[in-house]
Short mmCIF file of C-alpha atoms in Angstrom, two decimals:
data_model
loop_
_atom_site.label_atom_id
_atom_site.label_comp_id
_atom_site.label_asym_id
_atom_site.label_seq_id
_atom_site.Cartn_x
_atom_site.Cartn_y
_atom_site.Cartn_z
CA MET A 27 -0.03 0.02 0.00
CA THR A 28 2.89 2.44 0.79
CA GLU A 29 4.31 2.45 -2.73
CA GLN A 30 0.80 3.49 -4.03
CA ARG A 31 0.57 6.50 -1.77
CA GLU A 32 2.17 9.90 -2.57
CA TRP A 33 4.15 10.95 0.49
CA ALA A 34 4.95 14.70 0.16
CA SER A 35 5.71 15.00 3.90
CA ALA A 36 8.80 13.98 5.82
CA ALA A 37 8.74 10.34 6.52
CA ARG A 38 8.59 10.99 10.19
CA ASP A 39 5.30 12.89 9.90
CA ILE A 40 3.27 9.86 8.66
CA ALA A 41 3.14 6.41 9.93
CA GLU A 42 1.35 3.56 8.13
CA THR A 43 0.24 1.68 11.28
CA HIS A 44 -0.20 2.18 14.99
CA ALA A 45 2.62 -0.27 15.45
CA ASP A 46 4.91 1.87 13.11
CA ALA A 47 3.84 5.00 15.19
CA GLU A 48 4.92 3.24 18.40
CA ARG A 49 8.30 2.50 16.97
CA ALA A 50 8.85 5.99 15.67
CA GLU A 51 11.49 8.15 17.26
CA ILE A 52 9.05 11.07 17.63
CA PRO A 53 5.23 10.80 17.36
CA PRO A 54 3.98 11.10 13.87
CA LEU A 55 1.21 13.52 12.76
CA ILE A 56 -0.64 11.01 10.75
CA VAL A 57 -1.38 7.37 11.38
CA VAL A 58 -2.92 6.10 8.17
CA GLU A 59 -4.42 2.97 9.75
CA GLY A 60 -6.38 5.12 12.09
CA LEU A 61 -7.33 7.82 9.57
CA GLU A 62 -8.75 5.56 6.85
CA PRO A 63 -12.22 4.98 8.32
CA HIS A 64 -12.76 8.72 8.65
CA VAL A 65 -11.99 9.85 5.05
CA PRO A 66 -14.67 9.77 2.39
CA GLY A 67 -14.15 7.28 -0.47
CA GLU A 68 -12.37 3.94 -0.79
CA GLY A 69 -8.72 2.79 -1.60
CA PRO A 70 -5.43 4.35 -0.75
CA ILE A 71 -5.15 7.93 0.51
CA ALA A 72 -2.72 10.42 -1.10
CA ILE A 73 -1.40 12.78 1.74
CA THR A 74 0.19 16.21 1.19
CA HIS A 75 1.47 18.33 4.09
CA LEU A 76 0.21 21.87 3.34
CA GLY A 77 1.27 25.44 4.06
CA LYS A 78 3.94 27.25 6.00
CA GLY A 79 1.93 27.64 9.14
CA HIS A 80 3.74 27.47 12.47
CA SER A 81 0.78 26.22 14.61
CA ASN A 82 -1.91 23.64 13.74
CA GLU A 83 -0.90 21.17 11.05
CA THR A 84 -2.82 20.94 7.72
CA PHE A 85 -2.85 18.09 5.24
CA LEU A 86 -4.58 17.62 1.89
CA LEU A 87 -6.16 14.21 1.65
CA GLU A 88 -6.99 12.74 -1.86
CA ARG A 89 -8.99 9.44 -2.07
CA ASP A 90 -11.16 7.82 -4.73
CA GLY A 91 -11.38 11.25 -6.71
CA GLN A 92 -12.32 13.28 -3.64
CA ARG A 93 -10.31 15.84 -1.90
CA CYS A 94 -10.58 17.19 1.70
CA VAL A 95 -8.40 18.87 4.25
CA LEU A 96 -7.36 17.61 7.58
CA ARG A 97 -6.45 19.91 10.50
CA ARG A 98 -4.84 18.67 13.75
CA PRO A 99 -2.61 20.13 16.56
CA PRO A 100 1.08 20.19 16.13
CA ARG A 101 3.37 17.82 18.25
CA PRO A 102 3.24 18.59 22.03
CA PRO A 103 4.09 20.32 24.28
CA TRP A 104 1.10 22.68 23.81
CA PRO A 105 0.39 25.78 25.95
CA PRO A 106 -2.77 25.66 28.06
CA SER A 107 -6.01 26.17 25.92
CA ALA A 108 -3.97 26.28 22.60
CA HIS A 109 -4.48 24.22 19.47
CA ASP A 110 -8.10 23.33 20.14
CA VAL A 111 -9.05 22.05 16.61
CA LEU A 112 -12.50 20.90 17.85
CA ARG A 113 -13.41 24.56 18.66
CA GLU A 114 -11.98 25.55 15.35
CA TYR A 115 -14.30 23.04 13.69
CA ALA A 116 -17.29 24.43 15.66
CA PHE A 117 -16.75 27.88 14.24
CA ILE A 118 -16.60 26.62 10.63
CA GLU A 119 -19.71 24.51 11.38
CA GLY A 120 -21.48 27.52 12.97
CA LEU A 121 -20.54 30.09 10.32
CA HIS A 122 -21.22 27.93 7.27
CA PRO A 123 -24.99 28.43 7.27
CA PHE A 124 -24.55 32.27 7.14
CA GLY A 125 -23.26 32.06 3.57
CA LEU A 126 -19.74 33.37 4.57
CA PRO A 127 -16.79 32.06 2.47
CA VAL A 128 -15.76 29.28 4.89
CA PRO A 129 -15.00 25.56 3.87
CA ALA A 130 -17.83 23.27 4.45
CA PRO A 131 -17.40 21.09 7.56
CA ILE A 132 -17.08 17.21 6.95
CA ALA A 133 -16.37 15.59 10.27
CA ALA A 134 -14.60 15.98 13.59
CA CYS A 135 -12.91 13.38 15.70
CA ALA A 136 -12.37 14.16 19.31
CA ASP A 137 -10.73 10.85 20.09
CA PRO A 138 -6.88 11.12 19.91
CA GLU A 139 -6.42 7.39 19.37
CA PRO A 140 -6.89 7.19 15.56
CA ILE A 141 -3.95 9.50 14.57
CA GLY A 142 -2.60 10.63 17.88
CA ALA A 143 -4.52 13.85 18.41
CA PRO A 144 -8.07 15.13 17.77
CA PHE A 145 -8.67 16.30 14.19
CA TYR A 146 -11.25 17.42 11.70
CA LEU A 147 -12.02 17.27 8.08
CA MET A 148 -13.25 20.13 5.88
CA GLN A 149 -13.99 20.85 2.25
CA CYS A 150 -10.95 21.45 0.07
CA VAL A 151 -11.61 24.98 -1.44
CA GLU A 152 -9.92 25.58 -4.80
CA GLY A 153 -7.94 28.74 -5.27
CA VAL A 154 -4.65 30.44 -4.27
CA VAL A 155 -3.08 31.54 -1.06
CA VAL A 156 -0.89 34.63 -1.40
CA ARG A 157 2.23 34.90 0.67
CA ASP A 158 5.37 36.23 -0.96
CA THR A 159 4.09 36.93 -4.44
CA PHE A 160 0.79 37.14 -6.24
CA PRO A 161 0.08 34.25 -8.66
CA PRO A 162 0.55 35.35 -12.32
CA GLU A 163 -3.38 35.53 -12.84
CA LEU A 164 -3.70 38.11 -10.17
CA ASP A 165 -0.34 39.85 -10.52
CA GLU A 166 -1.37 43.23 -11.72
CA PRO A 167 -1.76 46.45 -9.70
CA GLU A 168 -5.57 46.36 -10.12
CA THR A 169 -6.09 42.77 -8.97
CA ARG A 170 -3.59 43.08 -6.14
CA GLY A 171 -5.52 46.11 -4.80
CA GLN A 172 -8.85 44.18 -5.28
CA ALA A 173 -7.42 41.30 -3.20
CA VAL A 174 -6.52 43.40 -0.22
CA ILE A 175 -9.77 45.34 -0.48
CA ALA A 176 -11.65 42.04 -0.54
CA LEU A 177 -9.82 40.99 2.58
CA ALA A 178 -10.93 44.10 4.43
CA GLU A 179 -14.52 43.72 3.17
CA GLY A 180 -14.53 40.08 4.17
CA LEU A 181 -13.63 41.00 7.72
CA ALA A 182 -16.49 43.45 7.86
CA ASP A 183 -18.79 40.75 6.52
CA LEU A 184 -17.60 38.38 9.18
CA HIS A 185 -18.29 41.02 11.93
CA ALA A 186 -21.84 41.44 10.59
CA VAL A 187 -22.85 37.80 11.39
CA ARG A 188 -25.88 37.66 13.73
CA TRP A 189 -24.35 35.15 16.20
CA GLN A 190 -27.00 35.62 18.88
CA GLY A 191 -29.30 32.68 19.04
CA SER A 192 -27.05 30.47 16.89
CA PRO A 193 -24.67 27.72 17.91
CA LEU A 194 -21.95 30.37 17.76
CA GLU A 195 -23.29 31.91 20.92
CA GLN A 196 -21.90 28.96 22.82
CA LEU A 197 -18.43 29.60 21.69
CA GLY A 198 -17.55 32.83 23.64
CA ARG A 199 -18.76 35.37 26.13
CA PRO A 200 -20.22 38.68 24.99
CA SER A 201 -18.47 40.76 27.54
CA GLY A 202 -14.99 41.07 28.93
CA TYR A 203 -13.10 40.08 25.89
CA LEU A 204 -10.22 42.57 26.17
CA GLU A 205 -9.74 41.76 29.90
CA ARG A 206 -9.64 38.11 29.18
CA GLN A 207 -7.09 38.64 26.29
CA LEU A 208 -4.74 40.45 28.71
CA ARG A 209 -5.11 37.75 31.38
CA ARG A 210 -4.75 34.96 29.00
CA TRP A 211 -1.75 36.18 27.13
CA SER A 212 0.11 37.20 30.25
CA GLY A 213 -0.40 33.69 31.45
CA GLN A 214 0.70 32.26 28.20
CA TRP A 215 4.00 34.15 28.48
CA GLU A 216 4.66 32.53 31.74
CA HIS A 217 4.07 29.25 30.13
CA ASN A 218 6.03 29.89 26.94
CA ALA A 219 9.02 31.95 27.93
CA THR A 220 12.34 30.39 27.33
CA ARG A 221 14.41 33.50 28.49
CA GLU A 222 13.87 36.93 30.01
CA VAL A 223 12.33 39.56 27.65
CA PRO A 224 11.42 42.39 30.15
CA GLN A 225 9.55 44.36 27.49
CA ILE A 226 6.75 41.69 27.39
CA ALA A 227 5.72 42.61 31.02
CA GLN A 228 5.98 46.35 30.32
CA ILE A 229 3.71 46.07 27.32
CA GLY A 230 1.16 44.03 29.19
CA GLU A 231 1.12 46.64 32.02
CA TRP A 232 0.60 49.40 29.49
CA LEU A 233 -2.24 47.54 27.68
CA ALA A 234 -3.99 46.91 31.06
CA ALA A 235 -3.67 50.64 32.06
CA ASN A 236 -4.84 51.98 28.77
CA ARG A 237 -7.49 49.41 27.83
CA PRO A 238 -10.26 50.84 25.74
CA GLU A 239 -13.93 50.01 26.45
CA SER A 240 -15.44 47.67 23.83
CA HIS A 241 -18.89 48.90 22.46
CA ASP A 242 -19.64 46.04 20.23
CA THR A 243 -19.34 42.19 20.23
CA THR A 244 -18.92 40.16 17.08
CA VAL A 245 -17.42 36.91 15.95
CA VAL A 246 -13.68 37.58 15.85
CA HIS A 247 -11.27 35.51 13.70
CA GLY A 248 -8.20 36.42 15.80
CA ASP A 249 -5.67 35.73 12.99
CA PHE A 250 -7.14 37.63 9.98
CA LYS A 251 -4.45 38.30 7.34
CA LEU A 252 -3.76 37.79 3.66
CA ASP A 253 -2.35 34.37 3.88
CA ASN A 254 -5.31 33.11 6.03
CA VAL A 255 -7.73 33.53 3.05
CA ILE A 256 -7.98 31.62 -0.17
CA LEU A 257 -8.50 33.72 -3.24
CA HIS A 258 -10.28 32.74 -6.48
CA SER A 259 -7.46 32.13 -8.95
CA GLU A 260 -9.07 34.17 -11.77
CA PRO A 261 -9.71 37.89 -11.68
CA PRO A 262 -11.41 39.85 -10.39
CA ALA A 263 -9.71 38.93 -7.06
CA ARG A 264 -12.28 37.69 -4.53
CA LEU A 265 -12.33 35.56 -1.42
CA ALA A 266 -13.04 31.87 -1.91
CA ALA A 267 -12.58 30.95 1.82
CA ILE A 268 -11.47 32.33 5.14
CA VAL A 269 -9.37 29.61 6.89
CA ASP A 270 -7.36 29.01 10.10
CA TRP A 271 -10.08 29.60 12.78
CA GLU A 272 -7.89 28.41 15.68
CA MET A 273 -8.00 31.94 17.46
CA ALA A 274 -11.75 32.63 16.80
CA THR A 275 -14.11 33.57 19.60
CA LEU A 276 -16.67 36.36 20.36
CA GLY A 277 -15.08 39.58 21.12
CA ASP A 278 -14.24 43.23 20.02
CA PRO A 279 -14.18 43.52 16.28
CA LEU A 280 -11.47 46.23 16.44
CA ALA A 281 -9.12 43.59 17.89
CA ASP A 282 -9.49 41.81 14.51
CA LEU A 283 -8.95 44.99 12.43
CA GLY A 284 -6.02 46.06 14.57
CA PHE A 285 -4.39 42.64 14.14
CA THR A 286 -4.97 42.77 10.28
CA CYS A 287 -3.21 46.19 10.15
CA ALA A 288 -0.39 45.23 12.59
CA VAL A 289 0.72 42.25 10.40
CA TYR A 290 0.07 43.90 6.99
CA ALA A 291 3.22 45.17 5.07
CA GLN A 292 2.15 47.99 2.90
CA PRO A 293 3.98 49.11 -0.33
CA GLY A 294 7.41 50.43 0.27
CA GLU A 295 7.80 48.93 3.66
CA GLU A 296 10.52 46.61 4.84
CA VAL A 297 9.23 43.08 5.73
CA GLU A 298 9.63 42.11 9.42
CA PRO A 299 9.76 38.24 9.18
CA MET A 300 8.29 37.71 12.65
CA LEU A 301 5.25 39.95 11.81
CA HIS A 302 4.40 40.35 8.19
CA PHE A 303 3.63 36.89 7.26
CA SER A 304 2.83 37.85 3.48
CA ALA A 305 5.40 40.10 1.69
CA ALA A 306 3.14 40.11 -1.45
CA SER A 307 1.34 43.13 -0.24
CA THR A 308 4.38 45.48 -0.64
CA ALA A 309 3.91 45.25 -4.43
CA PRO A 310 2.55 48.28 -6.34
CA GLY A 311 -1.27 48.50 -6.42
CA CYS A 312 -1.64 47.18 -2.84
CA PRO A 313 -3.50 49.63 -0.48
CA THR A 314 -1.97 51.25 2.58
CA ARG A 315 -3.23 50.33 6.04
CA GLY A 316 -5.17 53.49 6.11
CA GLU A 317 -7.03 52.35 2.98
CA ILE A 318 -7.73 49.02 4.53
CA VAL A 319 -9.18 50.66 7.53
CA GLN A 320 -11.28 53.02 5.21
CA ALA A 321 -12.60 50.00 3.09
CA TYR A 322 -13.52 48.15 6.41
CA GLY A 323 -15.31 51.23 7.81
CA ALA A 324 -17.21 51.80 4.53
CA ARG A 325 -18.47 48.24 4.52
CA SER A 326 -19.18 47.81 8.26
CA GLY A 327 -20.44 51.32 9.05
CA ARG A 328 -18.41 51.07 12.21
CA ASP A 329 -16.47 53.93 13.71
CA VAL A 330 -12.83 52.48 13.81
CA GLY A 331 -11.21 55.29 15.82
CA ASP A 332 -7.57 55.03 16.85
CA LEU A 333 -6.31 51.48 16.36
CA HIS A 334 -2.90 51.79 17.91
CA TRP A 335 -3.87 50.07 21.16
CA TYR A 336 -5.22 47.20 19.23
CA GLU A 337 -2.14 46.95 16.97
CA CYS A 338 0.06 46.83 20.09
CA LEU A 339 -2.15 44.12 21.47
CA ALA A 340 -1.63 42.15 18.29
CA ILE A 341 2.09 42.38 18.11
CA TRP A 342 2.45 41.47 21.83
CA LYS A 343 0.28 38.44 21.28
CA ILE A 344 2.32 37.37 18.22
CA ALA A 345 5.59 37.72 20.33
CA ILE A 346 4.10 35.39 23.00
CA ILE A 347 2.76 32.89 20.45
CA VAL A 348 5.98 32.54 18.46
CA GLU A 349 7.98 32.27 21.82
CA GLY A 350 5.73 29.20 22.51
CA ASN A 351 6.58 27.84 19.12
CA PHE A 352 10.26 28.57 19.88
CA LYS A 353 9.82 26.43 23.09
CA ARG A 354 8.45 23.45 21.04
CA TYR A 355 11.45 23.88 18.57
CA LEU A 356 13.99 23.64 21.41
CA LEU A 357 12.22 20.67 22.84
CA GLY A 358 12.27 18.85 19.46
CA GLY A 359 8.58 19.14 18.69
CA THR A 360 9.14 20.68 15.28
CA ASN A 361 12.01 21.15 12.96
CA ASP A 362 10.47 24.19 11.20
CA PRO A 363 13.41 26.34 10.04
CA PHE A 364 11.32 29.54 10.75
CA HIS A 365 11.96 29.04 14.51
CA GLU A 366 15.67 29.60 14.03
CA GLN A 367 14.92 33.33 13.56
CA VAL A 368 12.75 33.48 16.71
CA LYS A 369 15.66 33.99 19.25
CA GLU A 370 16.24 37.59 17.94
CA GLY A 371 12.71 37.98 16.51
CA VAL A 372 10.77 37.96 19.84
CA PRO A 373 12.68 40.79 21.42
CA ARG A 374 12.40 42.73 18.12
CA LEU A 375 8.67 42.40 18.09
CA ALA A 376 8.52 43.44 21.84
CA GLU A 377 10.45 46.64 20.97
CA ARG A 378 8.03 47.30 18.13
CA ALA A 379 5.00 46.91 20.37
CA LEU A 380 6.70 49.02 23.05
CA ALA A 381 7.17 51.82 20.44
CA LEU A 382 3.33 51.84 19.97
CA THR A 383 2.92 52.50 23.73
CA ARG A 384 4.82 55.76 23.31
CA ARG A 385 2.73 57.04 20.43
#
């Protein structure tokens, strides 16, 4: 069976049987024997490890002419409350009936026994993910601009979802979001830290002392950026799907907009590898951060005000998250070369966030 399957991942990521998994030097991410009963179709499964993410793992599964996508946590250790793929699935399942561009849910498995961790399956949405460059079909100033404006408008559409009275209501609390964010991420730093970075505590104190009052509660994505959407591959540039719902909850919509702006590299800017995960937006034709905010405001009708507190929150959170990924790297849980940059990258992010506190 093995020779019929296309292995695009490193051999250590996929085991054929549970016996193979038990003999492996480190736990595999997929155990085919346990996965087979959950995947639509019959016969062998072609498995491709997708993306350049640094958190939950994503695999394309192809079987019997059908394609779907699997999401599961990375190898442990995991920070408390992180990598909850079943919650991620619940958001996709809850949002799909609203007509938003989200992948259709297929199935979720809470039992870690089949592949070594909980996982879920969702529709494979055809299209392109933009990171370092736009694909040739969309690589014109006009279509680049359309893509980023579609991103801003897609965020406004997400924030317009009437979550009250739907299953989404059970996935968060309608008040106290910003306080919980500060409490949660301060605690995550204590768990994730591998060294002293005193600026992290300074930023946390400033955020707490200057916390704005939330006036609105919406579904928030929590990680809304250009490489977390799938675009239709033909112009005009439009969203085909919003993906990576790991951080989603109910909360302050300006936290989403602040995050989107904080991680966006606009034309003419130098790309910070720890922060701007998609360098493609530095190309001519792409909007500025101000134009993103303007497009979001026009679509949502929401007064966005001054976002610098929310941008600071976003950068602080990213520094804490990537420090946690660095901890997994040091413990051998991942061999992602991105983490080699983190030793200097986290203090750099902290300085960037600290600069926002002095604005």
